[in-house]
Every structure is written in structure tokens, then in C-alpha cells.
PDB file of C-alpha atoms in Angstrom:
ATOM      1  CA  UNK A   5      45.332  37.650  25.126  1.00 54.00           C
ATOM      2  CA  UNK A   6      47.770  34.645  26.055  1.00 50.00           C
ATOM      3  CA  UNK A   7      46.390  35.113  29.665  1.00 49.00           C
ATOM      4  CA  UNK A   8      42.531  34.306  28.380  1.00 51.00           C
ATOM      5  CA  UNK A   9      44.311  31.307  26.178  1.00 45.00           C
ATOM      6  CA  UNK A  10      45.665  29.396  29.270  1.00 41.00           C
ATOM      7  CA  UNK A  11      42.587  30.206  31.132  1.00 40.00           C
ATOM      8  CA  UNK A  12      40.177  28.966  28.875  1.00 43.00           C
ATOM      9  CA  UNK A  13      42.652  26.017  28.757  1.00 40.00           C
ATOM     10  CA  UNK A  14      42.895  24.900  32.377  1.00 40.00           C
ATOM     11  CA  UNK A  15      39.388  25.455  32.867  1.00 39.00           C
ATOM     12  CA  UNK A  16      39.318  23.068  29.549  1.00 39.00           C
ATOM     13  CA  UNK A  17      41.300  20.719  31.245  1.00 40.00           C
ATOM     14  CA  UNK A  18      39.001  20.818  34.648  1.00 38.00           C
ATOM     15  CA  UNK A  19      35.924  19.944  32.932  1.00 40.00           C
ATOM     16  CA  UNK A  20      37.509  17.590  31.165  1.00 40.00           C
ATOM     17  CA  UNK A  21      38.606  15.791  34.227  1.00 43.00           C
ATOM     18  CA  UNK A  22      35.834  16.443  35.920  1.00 44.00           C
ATOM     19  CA  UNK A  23      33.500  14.353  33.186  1.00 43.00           C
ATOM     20  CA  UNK A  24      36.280  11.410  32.859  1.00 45.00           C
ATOM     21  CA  UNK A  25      36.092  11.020  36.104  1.00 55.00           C
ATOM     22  CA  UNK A  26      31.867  11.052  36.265  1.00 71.00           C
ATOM     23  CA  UNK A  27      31.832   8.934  33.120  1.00 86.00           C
ATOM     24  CA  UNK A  28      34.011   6.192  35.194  1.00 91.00           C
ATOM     25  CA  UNK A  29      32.010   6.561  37.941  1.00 93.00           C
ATOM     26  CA  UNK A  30      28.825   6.453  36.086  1.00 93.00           C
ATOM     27  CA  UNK A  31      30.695   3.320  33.939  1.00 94.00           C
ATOM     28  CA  UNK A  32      30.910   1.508  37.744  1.00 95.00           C
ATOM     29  CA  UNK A  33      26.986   2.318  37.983  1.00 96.00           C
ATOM     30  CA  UNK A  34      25.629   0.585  34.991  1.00 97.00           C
ATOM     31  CA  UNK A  35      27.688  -2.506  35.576  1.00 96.00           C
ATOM     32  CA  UNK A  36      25.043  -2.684  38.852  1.00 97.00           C
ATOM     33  CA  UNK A  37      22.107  -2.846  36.285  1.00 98.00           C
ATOM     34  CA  UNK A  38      20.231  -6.471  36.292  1.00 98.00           C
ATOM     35  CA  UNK A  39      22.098  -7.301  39.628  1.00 98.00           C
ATOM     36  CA  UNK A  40      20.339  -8.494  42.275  1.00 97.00           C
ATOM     37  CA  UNK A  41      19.801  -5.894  45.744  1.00 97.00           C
ATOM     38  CA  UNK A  42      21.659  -8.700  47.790  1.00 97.00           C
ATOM     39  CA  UNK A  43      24.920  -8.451  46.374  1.00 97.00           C
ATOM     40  CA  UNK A  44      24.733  -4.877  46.093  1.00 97.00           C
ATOM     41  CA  UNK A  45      24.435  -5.217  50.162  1.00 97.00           C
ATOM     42  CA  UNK A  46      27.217  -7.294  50.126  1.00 97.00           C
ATOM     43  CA  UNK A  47      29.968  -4.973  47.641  1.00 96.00           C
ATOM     44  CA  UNK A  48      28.329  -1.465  48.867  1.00 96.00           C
ATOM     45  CA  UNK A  49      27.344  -2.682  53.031  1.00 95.00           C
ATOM     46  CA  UNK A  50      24.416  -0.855  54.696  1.00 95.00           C
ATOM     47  CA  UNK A  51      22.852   2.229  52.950  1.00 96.00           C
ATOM     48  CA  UNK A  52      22.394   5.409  54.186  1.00 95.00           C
ATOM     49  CA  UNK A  53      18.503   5.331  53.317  1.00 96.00           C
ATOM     50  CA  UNK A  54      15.812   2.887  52.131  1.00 97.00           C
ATOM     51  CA  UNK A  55      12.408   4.347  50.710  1.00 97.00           C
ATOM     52  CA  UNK A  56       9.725   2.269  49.442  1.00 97.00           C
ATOM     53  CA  UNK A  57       8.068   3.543  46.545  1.00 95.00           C
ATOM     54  CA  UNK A  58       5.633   0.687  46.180  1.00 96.00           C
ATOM     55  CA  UNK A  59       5.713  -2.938  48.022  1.00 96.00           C
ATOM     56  CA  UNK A  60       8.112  -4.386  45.255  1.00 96.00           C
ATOM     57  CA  UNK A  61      10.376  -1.205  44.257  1.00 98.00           C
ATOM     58  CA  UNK A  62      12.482   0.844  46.492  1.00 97.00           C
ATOM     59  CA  UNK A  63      14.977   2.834  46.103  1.00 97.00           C
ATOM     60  CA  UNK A  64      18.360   2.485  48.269  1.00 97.00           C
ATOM     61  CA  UNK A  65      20.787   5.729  48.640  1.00 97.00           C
ATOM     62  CA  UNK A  66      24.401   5.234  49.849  1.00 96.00           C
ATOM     63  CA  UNK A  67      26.240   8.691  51.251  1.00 95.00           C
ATOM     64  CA  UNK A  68      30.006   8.939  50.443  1.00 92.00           C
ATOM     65  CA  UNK A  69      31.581  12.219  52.121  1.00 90.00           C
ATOM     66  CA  UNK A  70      35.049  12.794  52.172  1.00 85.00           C
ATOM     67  CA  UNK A  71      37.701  15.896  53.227  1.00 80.00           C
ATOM     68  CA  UNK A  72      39.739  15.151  50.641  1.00 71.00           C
ATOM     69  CA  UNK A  73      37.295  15.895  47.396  1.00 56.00           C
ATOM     70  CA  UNK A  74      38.861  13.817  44.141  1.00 52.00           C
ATOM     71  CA  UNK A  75      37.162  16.058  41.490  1.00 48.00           C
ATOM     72  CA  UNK A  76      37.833  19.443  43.807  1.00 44.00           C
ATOM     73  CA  UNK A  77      41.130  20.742  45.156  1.00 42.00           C
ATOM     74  CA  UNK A  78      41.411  20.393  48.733  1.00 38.00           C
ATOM     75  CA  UNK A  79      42.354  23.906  50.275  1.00 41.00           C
ATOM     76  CA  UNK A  80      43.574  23.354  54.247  1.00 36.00           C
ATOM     77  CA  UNK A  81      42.455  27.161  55.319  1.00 35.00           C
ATOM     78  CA  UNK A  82      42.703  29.283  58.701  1.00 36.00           C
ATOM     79  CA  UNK A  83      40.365  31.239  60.553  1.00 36.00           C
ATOM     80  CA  UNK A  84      40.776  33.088  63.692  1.00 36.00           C
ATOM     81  CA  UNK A  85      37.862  34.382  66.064  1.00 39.00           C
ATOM     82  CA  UNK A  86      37.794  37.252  67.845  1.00 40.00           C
ATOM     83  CA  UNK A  87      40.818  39.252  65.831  1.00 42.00           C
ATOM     84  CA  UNK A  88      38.095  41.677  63.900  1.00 45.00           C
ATOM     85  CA  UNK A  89      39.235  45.291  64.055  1.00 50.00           C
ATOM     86  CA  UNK A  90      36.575  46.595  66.643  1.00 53.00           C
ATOM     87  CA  UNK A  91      37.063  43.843  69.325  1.00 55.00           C
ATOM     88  CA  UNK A  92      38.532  44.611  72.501  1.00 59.00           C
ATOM     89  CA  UNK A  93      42.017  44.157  73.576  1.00 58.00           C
ATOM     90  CA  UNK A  94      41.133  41.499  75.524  1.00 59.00           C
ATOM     91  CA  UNK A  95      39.366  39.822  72.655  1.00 59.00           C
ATOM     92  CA  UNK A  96      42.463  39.888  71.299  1.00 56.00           C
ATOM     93  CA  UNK A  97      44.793  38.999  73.829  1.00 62.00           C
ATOM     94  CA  UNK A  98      42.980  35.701  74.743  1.00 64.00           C
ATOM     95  CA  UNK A  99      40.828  34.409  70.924  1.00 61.00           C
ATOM     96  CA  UNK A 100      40.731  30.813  70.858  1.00 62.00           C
ATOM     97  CA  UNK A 101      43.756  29.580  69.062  1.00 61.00           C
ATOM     98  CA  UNK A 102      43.452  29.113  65.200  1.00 59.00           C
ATOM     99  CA  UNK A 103      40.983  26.032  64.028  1.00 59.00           C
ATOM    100  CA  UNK A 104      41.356  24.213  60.844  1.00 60.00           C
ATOM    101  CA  UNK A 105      38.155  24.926  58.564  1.00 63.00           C
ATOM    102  CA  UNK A 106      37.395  21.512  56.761  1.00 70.00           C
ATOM    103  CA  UNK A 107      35.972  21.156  53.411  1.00 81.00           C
ATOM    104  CA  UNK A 108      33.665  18.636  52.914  1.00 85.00           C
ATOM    105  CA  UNK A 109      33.149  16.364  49.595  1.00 90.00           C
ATOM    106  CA  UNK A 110      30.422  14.478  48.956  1.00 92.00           C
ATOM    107  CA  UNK A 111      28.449  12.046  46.806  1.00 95.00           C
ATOM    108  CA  UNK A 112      25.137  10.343  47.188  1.00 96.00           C
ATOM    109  CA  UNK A 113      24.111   7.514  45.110  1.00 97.00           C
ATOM    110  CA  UNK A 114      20.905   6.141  44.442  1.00 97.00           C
ATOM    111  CA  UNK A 115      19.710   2.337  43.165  1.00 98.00           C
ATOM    112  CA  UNK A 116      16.009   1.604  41.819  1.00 98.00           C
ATOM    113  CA  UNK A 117      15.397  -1.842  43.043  1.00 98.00           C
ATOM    114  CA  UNK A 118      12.383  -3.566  41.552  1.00 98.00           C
ATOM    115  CA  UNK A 119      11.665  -6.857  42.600  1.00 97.00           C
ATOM    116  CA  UNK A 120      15.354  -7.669  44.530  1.00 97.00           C
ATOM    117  CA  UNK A 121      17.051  -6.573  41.398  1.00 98.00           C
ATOM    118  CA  UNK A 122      19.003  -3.632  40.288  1.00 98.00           C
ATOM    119  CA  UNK A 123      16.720  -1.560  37.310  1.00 98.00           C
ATOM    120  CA  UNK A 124      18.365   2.058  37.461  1.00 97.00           C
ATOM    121  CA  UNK A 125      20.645   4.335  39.366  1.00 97.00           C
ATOM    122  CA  UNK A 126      21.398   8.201  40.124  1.00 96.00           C
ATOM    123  CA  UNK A 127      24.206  10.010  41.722  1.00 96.00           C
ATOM    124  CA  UNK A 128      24.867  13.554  42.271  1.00 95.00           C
ATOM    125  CA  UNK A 129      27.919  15.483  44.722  1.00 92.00           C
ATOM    126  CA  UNK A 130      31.481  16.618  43.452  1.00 88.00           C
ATOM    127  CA  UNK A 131      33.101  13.330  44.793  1.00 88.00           C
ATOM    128  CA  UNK A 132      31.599  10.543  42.489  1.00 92.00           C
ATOM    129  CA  UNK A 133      34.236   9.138  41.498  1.00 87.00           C
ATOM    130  CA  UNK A 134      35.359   5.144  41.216  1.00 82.00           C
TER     131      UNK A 134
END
């Protein structure tokens, strides 16, 4: 019974984090509302993407990836190849040496630009975070 308690509290806790650290991020977002595309070129640099809805309103997408999530625990893990139980002895004797297995962390963010200005945003990924 105590075991479910402190689970239910650390996972608690995780969400918890998880939205402080969305609702900052999302916080930065809305600041960006009513400001004009230009400075948001000049604070945020080249986008990832540009796609024109219509002649005056486009919407610009920025691509944050990271190995080092903020919102995730990073986990540094091991593989080997060529150690499964059936290969051959020589498999064995001469597998590539171990290679680090990298996590990637990510976050894409989107701005609605109407007329050079700012009107809404989106974001999605498990590294949006200020």
C-alpha cells in the first residue's frame, strides 16, 4: 500500500513538473502575440519552415532538438552488435566496439503571422521549455 502511495506521488510530482514547465513555456509564447514577424526573426533567427496559407498569413515553425531532454530524464545507454546468442564465434570475437545510443528531445513551435504580425502560436515535443 505505501509502495502505490509514493508512486502515485512521484508520478504526481512528474506531471506536475512537466505542466510548470509547459505553462512557462507557453507564458514565453503569448508574450509573442501582437509582435511584429521581424523581431521574432531577430530574438528566434531563421525558422525551420515557412508555409503560406494565404498571400498575407503564414505560418513560421522553429525546430528545437536537444540530447539532453529538460522535461525527460536523459538515460546514456549501451548496445552491442553482434553478441546475440546464435552468432558465431567470430561474430563475437571481432563486434564493433560498444556505441552510445542517443536520445533525442525535441520541440517544434509554430507562429500564425497575419499581416507581419504575430496573431497565434502552437508547440508540441517533450522539450518546450523556456
Amino acid at each position: 500500500m505505501l509502495n502505490r502511495f509514493v508512486l502515485a506521488l512521484f508520478l504526481l510530482f512528474v506531471v506536475a513538473c512537466s505542466s510548470v514547465s509547459s505553462s512557462a513555456y507557453e507564458n514565453e509564447l503569448q508574450s509573442w502575440i501582437g509582435k511584429s514577424e521581424y523581431r521574432l526573426y531577430q530574438v528566434w533567427g531563421a525558422p525551420a519552415d515557412v508555409v503560406y496559407v494565404t498571400p498575407n498569413k503564414k505560418v513560421i515553425t522553429y525546430v528545437k532538438t536537444s540530447t539532453k531532454g529538460s522535461n525527460v530524464p536523459y538515460e546514456n545507454q549501451l548496445y552491442y552488435q553482434g553478441m546475440g546468442n546464435n552468432d558465431s564465434l567470430w561474430d563475437k570475437l571481432f563486434a564493433p566496439p560498444a556505441q552510445k545510443q542517443t536520445n533525442w528531445y525535441y520541440c517544434n513551435t509554430s507562429f500564425i503571422i497575419q499581416n507581419g504580425v504575430i496573431i497565434n502560436y502552437n508547440f508540441n515535443g517533450d522539450n518546450c521549455v523556456v
